[in-house]
Coordinates of C-alpha atoms in Angstrom, one line a residue:
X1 CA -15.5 4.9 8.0
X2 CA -11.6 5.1 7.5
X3 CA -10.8 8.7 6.9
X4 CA -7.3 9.3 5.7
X5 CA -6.1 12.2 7.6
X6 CA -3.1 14.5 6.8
X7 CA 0.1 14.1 8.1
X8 CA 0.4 15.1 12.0
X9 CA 2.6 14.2 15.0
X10 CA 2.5 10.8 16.5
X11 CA 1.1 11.0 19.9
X12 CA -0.8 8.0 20.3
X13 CA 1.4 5.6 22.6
X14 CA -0.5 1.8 22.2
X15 CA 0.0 -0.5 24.6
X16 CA 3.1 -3.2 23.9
X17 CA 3.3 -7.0 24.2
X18 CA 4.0 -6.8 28.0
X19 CA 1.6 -4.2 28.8
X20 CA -1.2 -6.5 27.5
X21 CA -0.2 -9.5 29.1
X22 CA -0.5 -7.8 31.8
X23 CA -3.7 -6.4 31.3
X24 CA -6.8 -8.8 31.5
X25 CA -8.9 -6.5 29.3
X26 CA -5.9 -6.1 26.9
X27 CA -5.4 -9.6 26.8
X28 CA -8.9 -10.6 26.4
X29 CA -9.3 -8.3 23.3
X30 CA -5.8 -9.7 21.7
X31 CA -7.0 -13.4 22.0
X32 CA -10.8 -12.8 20.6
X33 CA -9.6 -10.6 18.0
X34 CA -6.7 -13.2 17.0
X35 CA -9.6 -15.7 17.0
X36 CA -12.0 -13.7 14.7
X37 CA -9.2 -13.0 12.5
X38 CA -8.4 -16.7 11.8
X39 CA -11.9 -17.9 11.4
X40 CA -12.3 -15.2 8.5
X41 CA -8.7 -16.2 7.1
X42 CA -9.8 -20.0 6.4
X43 CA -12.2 -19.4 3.6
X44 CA -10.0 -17.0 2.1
X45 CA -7.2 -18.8 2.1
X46 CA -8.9 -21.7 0.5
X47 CA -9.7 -19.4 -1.7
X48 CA -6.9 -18.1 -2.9
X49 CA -5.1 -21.7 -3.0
X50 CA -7.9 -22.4 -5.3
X51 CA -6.9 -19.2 -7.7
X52 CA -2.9 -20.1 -7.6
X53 CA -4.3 -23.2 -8.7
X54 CA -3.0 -25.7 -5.5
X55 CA -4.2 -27.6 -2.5
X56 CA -6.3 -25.9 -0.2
X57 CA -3.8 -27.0 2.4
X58 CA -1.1 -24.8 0.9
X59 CA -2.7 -21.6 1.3
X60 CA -4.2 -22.6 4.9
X61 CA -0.5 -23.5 5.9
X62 CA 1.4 -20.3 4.1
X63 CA -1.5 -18.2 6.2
X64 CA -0.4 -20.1 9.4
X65 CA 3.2 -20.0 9.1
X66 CA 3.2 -15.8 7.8
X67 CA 0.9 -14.8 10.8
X68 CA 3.2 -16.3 12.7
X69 CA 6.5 -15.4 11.6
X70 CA 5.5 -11.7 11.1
X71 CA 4.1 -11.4 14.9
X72 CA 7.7 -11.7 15.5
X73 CA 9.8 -9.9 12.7
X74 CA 7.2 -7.8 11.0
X75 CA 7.5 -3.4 11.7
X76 CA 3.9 -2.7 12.2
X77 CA 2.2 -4.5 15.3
X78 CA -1.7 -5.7 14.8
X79 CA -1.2 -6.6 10.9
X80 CA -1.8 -9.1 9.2
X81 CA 0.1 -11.2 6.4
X82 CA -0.9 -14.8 4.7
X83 CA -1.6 -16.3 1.6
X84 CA -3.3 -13.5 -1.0
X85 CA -4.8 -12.6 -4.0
X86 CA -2.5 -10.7 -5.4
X87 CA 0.5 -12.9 -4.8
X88 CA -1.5 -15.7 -5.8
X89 CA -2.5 -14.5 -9.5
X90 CA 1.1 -13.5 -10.2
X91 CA 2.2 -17.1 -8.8
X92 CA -0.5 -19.3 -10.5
X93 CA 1.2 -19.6 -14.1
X94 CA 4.2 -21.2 -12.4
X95 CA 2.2 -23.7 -10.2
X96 CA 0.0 -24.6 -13.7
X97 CA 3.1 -24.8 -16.1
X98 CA 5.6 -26.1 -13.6
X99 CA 4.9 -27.7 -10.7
X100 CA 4.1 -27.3 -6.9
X101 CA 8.0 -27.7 -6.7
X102 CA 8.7 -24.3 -8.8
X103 CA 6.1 -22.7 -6.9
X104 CA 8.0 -23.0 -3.4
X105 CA 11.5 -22.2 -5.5
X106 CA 10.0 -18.7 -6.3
X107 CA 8.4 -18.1 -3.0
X108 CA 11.9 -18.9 -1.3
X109 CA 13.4 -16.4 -4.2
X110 CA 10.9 -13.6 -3.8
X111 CA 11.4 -13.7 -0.2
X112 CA 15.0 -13.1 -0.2
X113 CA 14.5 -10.6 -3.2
X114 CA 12.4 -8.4 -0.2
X115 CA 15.1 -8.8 2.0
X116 CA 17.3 -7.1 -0.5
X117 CA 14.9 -4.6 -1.1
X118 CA 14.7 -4.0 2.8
X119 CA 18.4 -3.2 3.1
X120 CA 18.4 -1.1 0.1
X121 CA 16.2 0.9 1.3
X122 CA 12.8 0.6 -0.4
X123 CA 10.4 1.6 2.1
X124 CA 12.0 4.8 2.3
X125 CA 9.9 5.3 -1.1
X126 CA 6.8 5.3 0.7
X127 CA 6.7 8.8 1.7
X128 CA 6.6 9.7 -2.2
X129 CA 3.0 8.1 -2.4
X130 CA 0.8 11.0 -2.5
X131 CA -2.2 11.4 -0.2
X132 CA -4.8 11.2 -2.9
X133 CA -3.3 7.9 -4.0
X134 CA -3.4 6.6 -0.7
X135 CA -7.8 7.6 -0.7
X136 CA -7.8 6.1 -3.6
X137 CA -6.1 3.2 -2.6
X138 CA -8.7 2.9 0.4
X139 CA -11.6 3.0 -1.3
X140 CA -10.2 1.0 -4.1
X141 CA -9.8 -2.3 -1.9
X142 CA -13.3 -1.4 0.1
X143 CA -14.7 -2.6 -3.1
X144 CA -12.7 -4.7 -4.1
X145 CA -13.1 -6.8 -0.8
X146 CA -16.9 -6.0 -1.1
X147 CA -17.2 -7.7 -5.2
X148 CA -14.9 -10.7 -3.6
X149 CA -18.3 -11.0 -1.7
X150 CA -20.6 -11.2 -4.8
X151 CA -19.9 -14.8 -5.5
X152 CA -20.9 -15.8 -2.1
X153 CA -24.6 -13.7 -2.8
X154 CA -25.4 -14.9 -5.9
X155 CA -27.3 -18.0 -7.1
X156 CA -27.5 -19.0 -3.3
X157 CA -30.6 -19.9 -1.3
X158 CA -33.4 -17.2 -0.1
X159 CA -32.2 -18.0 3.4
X160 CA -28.4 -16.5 2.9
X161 CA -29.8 -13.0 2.4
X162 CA -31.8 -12.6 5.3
X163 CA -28.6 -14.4 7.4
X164 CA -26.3 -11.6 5.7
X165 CA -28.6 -8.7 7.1
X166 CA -29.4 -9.7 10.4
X167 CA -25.3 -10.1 11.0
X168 CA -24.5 -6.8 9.7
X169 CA -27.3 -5.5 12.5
X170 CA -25.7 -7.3 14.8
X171 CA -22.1 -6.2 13.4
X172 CA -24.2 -2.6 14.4
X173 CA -25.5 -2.6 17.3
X174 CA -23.1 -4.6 19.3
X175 CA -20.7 -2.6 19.7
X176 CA -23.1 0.2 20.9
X177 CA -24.0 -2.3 23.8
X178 CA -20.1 -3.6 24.8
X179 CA -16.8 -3.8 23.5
X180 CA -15.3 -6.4 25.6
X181 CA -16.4 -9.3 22.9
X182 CA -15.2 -8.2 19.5
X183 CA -18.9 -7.3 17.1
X184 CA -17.5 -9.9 14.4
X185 CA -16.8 -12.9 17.2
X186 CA -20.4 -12.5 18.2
X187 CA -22.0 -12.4 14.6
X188 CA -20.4 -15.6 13.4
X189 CA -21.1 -17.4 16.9
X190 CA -25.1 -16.2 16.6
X191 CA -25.8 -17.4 12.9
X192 CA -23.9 -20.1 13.1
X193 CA -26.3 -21.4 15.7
X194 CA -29.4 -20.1 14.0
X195 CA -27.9 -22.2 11.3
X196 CA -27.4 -25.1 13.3
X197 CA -30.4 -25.0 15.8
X198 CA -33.2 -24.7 12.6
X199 CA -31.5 -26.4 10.1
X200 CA -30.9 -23.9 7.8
X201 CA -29.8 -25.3 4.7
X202 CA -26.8 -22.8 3.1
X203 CA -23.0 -22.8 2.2
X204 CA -20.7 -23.6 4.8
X205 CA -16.9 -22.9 5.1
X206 CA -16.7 -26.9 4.8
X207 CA -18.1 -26.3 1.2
X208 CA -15.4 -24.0 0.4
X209 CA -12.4 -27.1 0.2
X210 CA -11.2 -29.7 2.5
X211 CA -9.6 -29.0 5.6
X212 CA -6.2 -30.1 6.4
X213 CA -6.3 -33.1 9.1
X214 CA -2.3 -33.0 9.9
X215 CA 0.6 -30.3 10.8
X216 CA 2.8 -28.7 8.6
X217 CA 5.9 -30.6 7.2
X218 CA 8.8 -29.1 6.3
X219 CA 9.3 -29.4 2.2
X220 CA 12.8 -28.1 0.2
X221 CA 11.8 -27.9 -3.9
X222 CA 13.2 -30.6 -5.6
X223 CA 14.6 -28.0 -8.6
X224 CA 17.9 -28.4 -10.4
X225 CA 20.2 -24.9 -9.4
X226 CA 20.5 -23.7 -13.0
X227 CA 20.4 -20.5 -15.1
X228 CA 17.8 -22.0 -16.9
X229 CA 15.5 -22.7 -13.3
X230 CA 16.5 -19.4 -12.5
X231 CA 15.0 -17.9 -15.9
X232 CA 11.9 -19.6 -14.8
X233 CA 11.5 -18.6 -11.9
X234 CA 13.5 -15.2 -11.6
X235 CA 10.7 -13.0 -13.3
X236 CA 7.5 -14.0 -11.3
X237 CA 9.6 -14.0 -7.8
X238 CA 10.4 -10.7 -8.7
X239 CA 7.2 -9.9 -9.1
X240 CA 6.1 -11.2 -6.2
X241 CA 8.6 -9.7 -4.1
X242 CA 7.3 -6.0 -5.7
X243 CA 3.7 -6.3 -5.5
X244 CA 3.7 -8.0 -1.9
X245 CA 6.4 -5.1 -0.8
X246 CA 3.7 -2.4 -2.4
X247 CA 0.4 -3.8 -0.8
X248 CA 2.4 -4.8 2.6
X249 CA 3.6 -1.1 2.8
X250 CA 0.7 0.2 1.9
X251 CA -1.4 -1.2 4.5
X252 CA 0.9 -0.6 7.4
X253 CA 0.8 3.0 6.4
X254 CA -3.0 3.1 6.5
X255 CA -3.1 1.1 10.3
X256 CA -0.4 3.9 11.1
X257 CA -2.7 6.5 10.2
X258 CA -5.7 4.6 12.0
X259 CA -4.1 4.3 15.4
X260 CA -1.9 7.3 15.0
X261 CA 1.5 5.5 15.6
X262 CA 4.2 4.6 13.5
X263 CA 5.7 1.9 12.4
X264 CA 9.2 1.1 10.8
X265 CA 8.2 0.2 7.2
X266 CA 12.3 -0.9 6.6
X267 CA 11.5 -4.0 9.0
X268 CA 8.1 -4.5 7.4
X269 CA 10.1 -5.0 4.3
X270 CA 12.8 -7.5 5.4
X271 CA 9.6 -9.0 7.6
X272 CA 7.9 -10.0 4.8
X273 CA 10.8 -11.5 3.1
X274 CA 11.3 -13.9 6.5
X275 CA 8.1 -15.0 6.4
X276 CA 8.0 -15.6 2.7
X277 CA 10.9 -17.9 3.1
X278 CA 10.0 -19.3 6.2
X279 CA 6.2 -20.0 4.0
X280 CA 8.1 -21.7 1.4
X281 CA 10.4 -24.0 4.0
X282 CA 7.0 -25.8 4.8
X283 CA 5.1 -25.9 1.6
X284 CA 3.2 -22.6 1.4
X285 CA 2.9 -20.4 -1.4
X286 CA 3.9 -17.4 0.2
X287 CA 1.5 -14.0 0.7
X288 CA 1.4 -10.5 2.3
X289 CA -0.1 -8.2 4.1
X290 CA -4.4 -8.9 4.5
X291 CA -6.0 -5.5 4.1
X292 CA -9.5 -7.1 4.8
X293 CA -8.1 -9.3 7.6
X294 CA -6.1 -6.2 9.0
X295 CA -9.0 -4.3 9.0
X296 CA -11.1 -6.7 10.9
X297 CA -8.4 -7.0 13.6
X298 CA -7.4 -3.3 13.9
X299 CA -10.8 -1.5 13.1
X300 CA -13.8 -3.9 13.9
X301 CA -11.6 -5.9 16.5
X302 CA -9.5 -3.2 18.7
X303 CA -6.2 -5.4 18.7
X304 CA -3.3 -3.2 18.9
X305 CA -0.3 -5.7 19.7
X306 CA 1.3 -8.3 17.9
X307 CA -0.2 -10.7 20.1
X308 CA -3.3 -10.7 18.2
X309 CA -1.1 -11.2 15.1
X310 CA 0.3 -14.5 16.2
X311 CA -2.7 -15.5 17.8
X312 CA -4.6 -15.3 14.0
X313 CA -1.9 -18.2 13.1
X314 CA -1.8 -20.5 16.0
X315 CA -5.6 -20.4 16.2
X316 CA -6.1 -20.6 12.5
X317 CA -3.7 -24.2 12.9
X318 CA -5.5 -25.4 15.8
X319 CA -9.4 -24.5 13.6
X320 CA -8.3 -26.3 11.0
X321 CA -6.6 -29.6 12.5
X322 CA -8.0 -30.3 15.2
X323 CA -11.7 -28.5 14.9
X324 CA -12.2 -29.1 11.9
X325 CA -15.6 -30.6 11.7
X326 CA -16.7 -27.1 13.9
X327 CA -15.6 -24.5 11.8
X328 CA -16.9 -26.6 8.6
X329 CA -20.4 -25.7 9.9
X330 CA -19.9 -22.0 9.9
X331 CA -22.4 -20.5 7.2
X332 CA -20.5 -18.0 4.9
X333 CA -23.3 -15.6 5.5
X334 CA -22.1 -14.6 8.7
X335 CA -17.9 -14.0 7.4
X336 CA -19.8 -12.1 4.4
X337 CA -21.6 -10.0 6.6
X338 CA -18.1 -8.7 8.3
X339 CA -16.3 -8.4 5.3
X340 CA -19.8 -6.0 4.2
X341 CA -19.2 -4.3 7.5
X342 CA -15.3 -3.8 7.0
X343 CA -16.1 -2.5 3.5
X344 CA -18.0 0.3 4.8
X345 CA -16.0 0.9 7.9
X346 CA -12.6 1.3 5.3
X347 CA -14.1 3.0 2.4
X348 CA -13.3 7.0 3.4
X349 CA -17.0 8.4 2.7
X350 CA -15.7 12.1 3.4
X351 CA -13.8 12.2 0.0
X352 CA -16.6 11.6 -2.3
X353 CA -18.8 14.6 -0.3
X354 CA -19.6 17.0 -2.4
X355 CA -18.3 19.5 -0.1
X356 CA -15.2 17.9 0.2
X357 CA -14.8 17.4 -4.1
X358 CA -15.4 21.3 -4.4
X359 CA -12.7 22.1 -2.0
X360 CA -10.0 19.6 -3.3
X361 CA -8.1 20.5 -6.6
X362 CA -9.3 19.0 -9.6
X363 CA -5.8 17.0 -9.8
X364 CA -6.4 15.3 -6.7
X365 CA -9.5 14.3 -7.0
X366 CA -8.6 12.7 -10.9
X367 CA -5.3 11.3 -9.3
X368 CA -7.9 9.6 -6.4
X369 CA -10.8 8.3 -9.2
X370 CA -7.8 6.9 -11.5
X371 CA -6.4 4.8 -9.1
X372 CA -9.6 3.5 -7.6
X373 CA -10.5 3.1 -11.3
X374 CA -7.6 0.9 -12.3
X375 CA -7.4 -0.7 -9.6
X376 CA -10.7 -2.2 -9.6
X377 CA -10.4 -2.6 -13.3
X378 CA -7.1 -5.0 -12.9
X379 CA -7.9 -6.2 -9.6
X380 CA -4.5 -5.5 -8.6
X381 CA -4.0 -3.0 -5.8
X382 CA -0.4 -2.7 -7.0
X383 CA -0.9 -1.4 -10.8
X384 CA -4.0 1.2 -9.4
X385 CA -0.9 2.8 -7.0
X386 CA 1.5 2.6 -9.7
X387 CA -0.8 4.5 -12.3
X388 CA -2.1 7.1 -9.8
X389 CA 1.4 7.7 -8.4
X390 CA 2.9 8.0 -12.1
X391 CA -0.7 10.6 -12.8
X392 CA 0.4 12.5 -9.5
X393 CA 3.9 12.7 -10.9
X394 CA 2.2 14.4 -14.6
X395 CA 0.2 16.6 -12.6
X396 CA 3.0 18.0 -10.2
X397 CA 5.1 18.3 -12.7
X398 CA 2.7 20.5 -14.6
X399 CA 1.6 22.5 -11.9
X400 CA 5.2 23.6 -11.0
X401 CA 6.2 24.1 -14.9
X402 CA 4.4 27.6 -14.5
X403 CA 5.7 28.9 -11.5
X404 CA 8.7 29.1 -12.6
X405 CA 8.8 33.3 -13.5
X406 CA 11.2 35.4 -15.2
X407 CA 11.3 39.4 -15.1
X408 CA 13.6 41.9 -16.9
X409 CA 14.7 45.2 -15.9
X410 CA 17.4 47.6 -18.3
X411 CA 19.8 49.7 -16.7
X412 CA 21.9 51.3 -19.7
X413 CA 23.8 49.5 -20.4
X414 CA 23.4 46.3 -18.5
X415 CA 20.2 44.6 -18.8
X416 CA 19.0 42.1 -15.5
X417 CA 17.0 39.4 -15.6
X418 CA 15.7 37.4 -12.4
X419 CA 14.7 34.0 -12.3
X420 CA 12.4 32.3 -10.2
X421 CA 11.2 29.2 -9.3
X422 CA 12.0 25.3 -9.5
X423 CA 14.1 25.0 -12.8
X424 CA 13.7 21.6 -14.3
X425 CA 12.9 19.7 -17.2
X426 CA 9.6 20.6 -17.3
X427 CA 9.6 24.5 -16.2
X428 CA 12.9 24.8 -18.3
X429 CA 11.6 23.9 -21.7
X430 CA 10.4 27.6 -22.7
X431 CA 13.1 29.2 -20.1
X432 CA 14.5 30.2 -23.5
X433 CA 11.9 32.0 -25.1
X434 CA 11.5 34.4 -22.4
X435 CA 15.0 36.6 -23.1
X436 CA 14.8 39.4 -25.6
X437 CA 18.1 38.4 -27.1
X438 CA 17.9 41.0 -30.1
X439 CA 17.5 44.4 -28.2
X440 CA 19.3 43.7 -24.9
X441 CA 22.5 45.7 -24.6
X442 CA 25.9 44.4 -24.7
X443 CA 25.8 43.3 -21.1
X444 CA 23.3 40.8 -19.4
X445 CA 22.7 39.4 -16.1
X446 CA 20.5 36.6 -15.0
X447 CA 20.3 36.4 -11.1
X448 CA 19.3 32.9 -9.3
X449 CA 19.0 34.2 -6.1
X450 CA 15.2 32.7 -5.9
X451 CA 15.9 29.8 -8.2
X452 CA 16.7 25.9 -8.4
X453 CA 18.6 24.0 -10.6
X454 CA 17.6 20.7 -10.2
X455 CA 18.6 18.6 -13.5
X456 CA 20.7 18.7 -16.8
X457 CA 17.8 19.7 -19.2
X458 CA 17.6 23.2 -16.8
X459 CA 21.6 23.4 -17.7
X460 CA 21.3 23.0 -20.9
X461 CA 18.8 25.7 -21.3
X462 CA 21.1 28.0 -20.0
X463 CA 24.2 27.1 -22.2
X464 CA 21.5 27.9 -24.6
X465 CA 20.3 31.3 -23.1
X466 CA 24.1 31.8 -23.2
X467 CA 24.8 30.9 -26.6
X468 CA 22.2 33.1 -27.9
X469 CA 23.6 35.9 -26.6
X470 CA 27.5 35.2 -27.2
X471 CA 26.6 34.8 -31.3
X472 CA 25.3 38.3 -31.0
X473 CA 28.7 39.3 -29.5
X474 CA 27.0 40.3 -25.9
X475 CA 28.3 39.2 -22.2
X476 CA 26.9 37.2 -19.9
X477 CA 27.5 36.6 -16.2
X478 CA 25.1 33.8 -13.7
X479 CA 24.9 35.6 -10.6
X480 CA 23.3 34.2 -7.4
X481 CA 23.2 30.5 -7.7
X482 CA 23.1 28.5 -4.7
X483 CA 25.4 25.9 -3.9
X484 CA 23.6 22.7 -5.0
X485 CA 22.5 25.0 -8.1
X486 CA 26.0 25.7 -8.7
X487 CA 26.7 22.3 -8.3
X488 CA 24.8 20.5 -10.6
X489 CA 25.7 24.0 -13.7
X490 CA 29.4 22.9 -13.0
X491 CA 29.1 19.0 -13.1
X492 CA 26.7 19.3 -16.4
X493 CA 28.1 22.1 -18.3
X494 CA 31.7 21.8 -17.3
X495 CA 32.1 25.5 -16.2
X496 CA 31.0 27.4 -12.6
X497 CA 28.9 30.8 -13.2
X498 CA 30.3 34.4 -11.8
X499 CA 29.2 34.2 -8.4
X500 CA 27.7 30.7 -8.1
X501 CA 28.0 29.2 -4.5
X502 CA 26.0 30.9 -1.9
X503 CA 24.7 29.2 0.7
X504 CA 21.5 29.0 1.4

């Protein structure tokens, strides 16, 4: 079960490249992990070639060259990138309207779109993503992954069923016994010669597509470098770029909260634009980060390093050339089985306890169903964390709209009000109602000393405050802004307040 834990200290120290090379145990766990990893990625690759609407062989070869090229540039060790879902629905349209050669041309572009991104600073966004967006993100691609498993359960043969059960026992109990042998490495070895030894008659990963029987060439689009290419292309690259930077980001920030480490999410960024480009320089049709994949090598697989990473590429190559008549024999039964197991291992069971619902505020729990809800909905991971970010965004804004206090206190002549709270667009709007302008005396002060300013709509409800009062021929003075307050009341209004610019 992935439970996503608040935010604490990094202790954790994982081991690094050298450390497990020099480790047998280490080493052993990187390798088999790197192994499982790439068995599971062939028949969703050929998967997701099949959705972008190209060879097999592009996605199989976009996976190999990513895992690869991210082992070495990527920010978070242990993850995996290749050829998606997500990237390959937005992509599709231009590989069915235009071409396999438009296809590379935007996965080149989108690529160095991230880059951009990187060194502007986009990851730096992350820490804005709420944690109930980030549950709901979880549990939102635990089923997701587990209905991209339906297909493979339905209108099959009896015998897939029973196959399907006696791997996720297996996925169970192994672990229980050792963990020098990763559980999934063991359940796809142990069907697949059930399969084999009795002649078990079900689909196979060879059913899936054709494997490639040849390396990698390098390929440059043959595109004419026009405005008008660049109108074709420009939109879905860009789109590309976003949603594999969101899902990318995302994940490394759920493996940083799984191994309590962290990870630089600015390299991540530029990472994934390298390997994008490096994907499109030999014919692939670029990708991001796996969640599923990740999960298998991180969670059900132990692998720490990024030598598990680049393992999952070279090993996926060497499956796919030169073995494979092997891996075509592997039933689908036993790859379904570990993505059943990695559903149930990622999905965070603690936040749908009813103990745990009373406790949380209502808003968080809506802002967590909402984005599992639309995400599963769309099938996009990247509109679910855009719509329960934007809810998050509603419901803070509410919430803090009514903390925001104002109390008044007459002295003679001089009547004192004192504002607290975050003054903003939302809080400000009835900051205006709350002065008695008719009965106050001929002299009024407002004191800031436990207020904000934070925007031009809080400014221009106090040049209306103030105008109210000057009409009925009564003075006003700002007393106890803070600096930034001050700040932003001179900027916007054109005027500083009596005794504006403490510091705080």
């Amino acid at each position: 079960m992935t439970r996503i834990a608040p935010a604490r200290a990094r202790t954790r120290i994982e081991p690094t490249v050298l450390q497990a090379l020099r480790s047998p145990r280490l080493l052993s766990r990187e390798v088999l992990a790197g192994l499982v990893v790439a068995v599971a990625l062939i028949p969703e690759a050929i998967a997701f070639s099949l959705i972008a609407g190209v060879d097999p062989r592009v996605g199989l070869f976009s996976s190999f060259v990513m895992a690869v090229a991210i082992a070495f540039v990527g920010g978070r060790p242990a993850m995996i990138t290749a050829a998606t879902g997500a990237v390959a629905l937005v992509i599709a349209p231009i590989a069915r309207e235009h071409g396999i050669d438009y296809l590379i041309a935007t996965v080149l572009l989108a690529g160095a779109i991230q880059i951009v991104l990187a060194v502007l600073g986009v990851a730096r966004l992350m820490r804005f993503i709420p944690r109930s967006v980030m549950v709901g993100f979880v549990n939102a691609l635990a089923i997701l992954i587990f209905l991209a498993q339906l297909p493979q359960l339905t209108q099959v043969p009896w015998a897939v069923y029973p196959l399907v059960a006696a791997g996720l026992v297996v996925l169970w109990l192994w672990p229980r016994l050792t963990r020098a042998v990763p559980a999934p490495l063991v359940a796809i070895v142990l069907l697949t010669g059930v399969v084999v030894v009795f002649g078990i008659a079900v689909p196979t990963v060879g059913d899936q597509g054709e494997l490639p029987r040849s390396l990698p060439d390098l390929f440059l689009p043959s595109v004419p470098l026009t405005a008008e290419t660049l109108g074709i292309i420009g939109p879905t690259a860009l789109a590309v770029a976003v949603v594999g930077l969101l899902e990318s980001l995302m994940t490394a920030k759920l493996v940083d909260g799984l191994t309590d480490t962290h990870s630089s999410k600015t390299r991540e960024a530029w990472g994934q634009g390298v390997a994008n480009i490096a994907s499109g320089f030999f014919g692939g049709m670029g990708g991001c980060a796996m969640i599923g994949q990740t999960m298998i090598n991180v969670k059900a697989s132990g692998a720490r390093t990024r030598i598990s990473t680049f393992l999952a590429g070279v090993f996926l190559l060497i499956l796919v050339v030169a073995l494979g008549d092997l891996v075509a024999i592997i039933p689908m039964a036993a790859l379904v089985a570990v993505m059943i197991f990695v559903c149930v291992a990622t999905f965070d069971w603690h936040s749908i306890r009813p103990a745990t619902l009373r406790r949380m505020p209502v808003g968080e729990t809506v802002v967590m169903a909402l984005t599992v809800i639309v995400t599963v909905w769309t099938h996009n991971l990247a509109i679910g964390v855009g719509v329960g970010v934007l809810a998050a965004i509603v419901l803070f804004a509410r919430g803090v709209a009514h903390v925001t206090s104002v109390t008044r206190d007459v002295d003679g002549e001089v009547a004192r009000y004192r504002v607290e709270g975050a003054l903003f667009f939302a809080s400000s709007n009835d900051l205006t109602t709350q002065f008695d302008y008719a009965h106050d005396p001929a002299r009024v002060e407002i004191d800031f000393s436990d207020a904000h300013i934070w925007d031009a709509s809080s400014v221009a409800a106090l040049d209306a405050i103030v105008s109210g009062y000057e009409r009925r021929g009564i003075a006003v003075t700002l007393t106890g802004m803070n600096t930034a307050s001050a700040s932003v009341h001179r900027r916007v209004s054109g005027r500083g307040p009596d005794g504006a610019g403490r510091d705080d």
